Coordinates of C-alpha atoms in Angstrom, one line a residue:
M16 CA 60.9 40.5 105.7
A17 CA 60.6 44.3 105.1
Y18 CA 58.5 45.4 101.9
P19 CA 58.3 48.9 101.0
K20 CA 55.9 50.7 102.3
D21 CA 54.7 52.6 99.0
F22 CA 54.2 49.4 97.1
K23 CA 50.9 47.6 96.3
Y24 CA 50.8 44.0 96.8
T25 CA 49.0 41.0 95.2
K26 CA 48.1 37.4 96.7
S27 CA 50.0 36.1 93.6
H28 CA 53.2 38.0 94.9
E29 CA 53.6 40.9 92.4
F30 CA 54.3 44.4 93.5
I31 CA 53.2 47.8 91.7
K32 CA 55.1 50.9 92.6
V33 CA 52.7 53.5 91.1
S34 CA 54.5 56.6 90.2
G35 CA 52.0 59.3 88.6
K36 CA 50.1 57.2 85.7
Q37 CA 53.0 54.7 85.5
G38 CA 53.6 51.4 87.8
T39 CA 56.5 49.4 87.9
V40 CA 56.1 46.0 88.6
G41 CA 57.8 43.2 89.9
L42 CA 57.7 40.1 91.8
T43 CA 58.0 40.6 95.7
S44 CA 60.9 39.0 98.1
Y45 CA 58.5 36.6 99.1
A46 CA 57.8 35.3 95.5
Q47 CA 61.6 35.0 94.6
D48 CA 62.4 33.4 97.5
A49 CA 59.8 30.7 96.8
L50 CA 60.9 30.2 93.5
G51 CA 64.7 29.8 94.2
D52 CA 67.2 30.7 91.9
I53 CA 65.7 32.3 88.9
V54 CA 67.4 31.5 85.4
F55 CA 65.4 33.0 82.9
V56 CA 62.8 35.7 82.6
E57 CA 59.8 35.8 79.6
L58 CA 59.5 39.8 79.4
P59 CA 56.4 41.1 77.7
P60 CA 56.5 43.4 74.7
I61 CA 56.3 47.0 74.8
G62 CA 53.2 48.3 73.7
K63 CA 51.1 45.5 75.1
E64 CA 48.1 46.1 76.8
F65 CA 47.3 43.6 79.9
K66 CA 43.7 43.7 82.1
Q67 CA 44.4 43.3 85.9
N68 CA 45.2 39.6 86.6
D69 CA 46.2 39.0 83.1
V70 CA 49.5 36.9 83.1
F71 CA 52.4 39.6 81.8
A72 CA 55.5 37.5 82.2
V73 CA 57.1 34.2 82.8
V74 CA 59.6 33.5 85.3
E75 CA 61.9 30.1 85.1
S76 CA 63.8 28.9 88.2
V77 CA 65.5 25.6 88.8
K78 CA 62.5 24.6 91.0
A79 CA 59.8 26.1 88.8
V80 CA 58.1 28.0 85.7
S81 CA 55.6 30.6 87.1
D82 CA 53.2 32.8 85.7
C83 CA 53.4 36.4 86.7
Y84 CA 50.2 38.2 87.0
C85 CA 49.6 41.7 86.0
P86 CA 48.4 44.0 89.4
A87 CA 46.5 46.7 87.4
A88 CA 45.6 47.2 83.6
G89 CA 47.9 48.9 81.7
K90 CA 50.0 49.2 78.7
V91 CA 53.8 48.1 78.8
V92 CA 55.9 51.0 78.4
K93 CA 59.3 49.9 79.7
V94 CA 60.7 46.1 80.3
N95 CA 64.0 45.7 82.0
E96 CA 66.3 44.7 79.8
K97 CA 69.0 43.6 82.2
L98 CA 66.8 40.6 83.1
A99 CA 67.4 38.9 79.8
E100 CA 71.4 38.7 80.6
D101 CA 71.0 38.7 84.4
P102 CA 67.6 37.0 85.6
A103 CA 68.8 36.5 88.8
L104 CA 68.8 40.4 89.7
I105 CA 65.0 39.3 90.9
N106 CA 66.8 37.1 93.4
R107 CA 69.4 39.8 94.7
D108 CA 67.5 42.8 94.5
P109 CA 63.3 42.3 93.9
H110 CA 62.0 45.5 94.9
G111 CA 64.9 47.6 93.1
E112 CA 66.8 46.6 90.2
G113 CA 65.0 43.1 89.8
W114 CA 61.9 45.1 88.7
I115 CA 60.0 43.4 85.4
M116 CA 58.1 46.0 83.5
V117 CA 56.7 49.5 84.1
I118 CA 53.3 50.3 82.9
E119 CA 50.9 53.0 82.0
L120 CA 47.5 52.5 84.0
T121 CA 44.6 52.5 82.1
N122 CA 42.6 51.6 85.3
P123 CA 43.9 53.3 88.4
K124 CA 40.7 51.9 90.3
D125 CA 42.3 48.2 90.1
L126 CA 45.0 49.4 92.6
D127 CA 42.0 49.8 95.3
N128 CA 42.0 45.8 94.9
L129 CA 45.3 45.1 95.8
M130 CA 46.9 44.9 99.8
D131 CA 49.2 47.7 101.0
V132 CA 52.2 46.6 103.2
V133 CA 50.8 46.0 106.4
A134 CA 48.0 43.6 104.6
Y135 CA 50.8 41.9 102.4
E136 CA 52.8 41.4 105.4
D137 CA 50.1 39.9 107.2
Y138 CA 49.2 37.7 104.3
E139 CA 52.8 36.5 103.6
A140 CA 53.4 35.6 107.3
K141 CA 50.3 33.3 106.8
A142 CA 51.4 31.9 103.5
E143 CA 54.6 30.9 105.3
H144 CA 53.1 29.3 108.0
H145 CA 51.3 26.8 105.7
H146 CA 54.8 26.1 104.0

């Protein structure tokens, strides 16, 4: 599986794509694949602030209900409204159209705790091995 090289990744399989002071957050392809068909996404309210590792959204699939953890501290400035009508966007295009929210970073140093693409692919390969 190919992951975007300019993203940062969490061990709980979220990504953040940072652009200036904002970060676009979503689930990785590995996460959507493990969850199966996603049928509902509970989006965070705009304006809400999260700390790193806070639960910011809940994703429901045919297999399970799963919490999504915030990769870095920030305030929600935008959510992907398309997911309300079409949650399977995450399955079809997790790193593109299936993004979940955009946050304004309040502690950019949090990004130092995340994995780059090489570390994440290695981590994902090991996780896959244990499946």
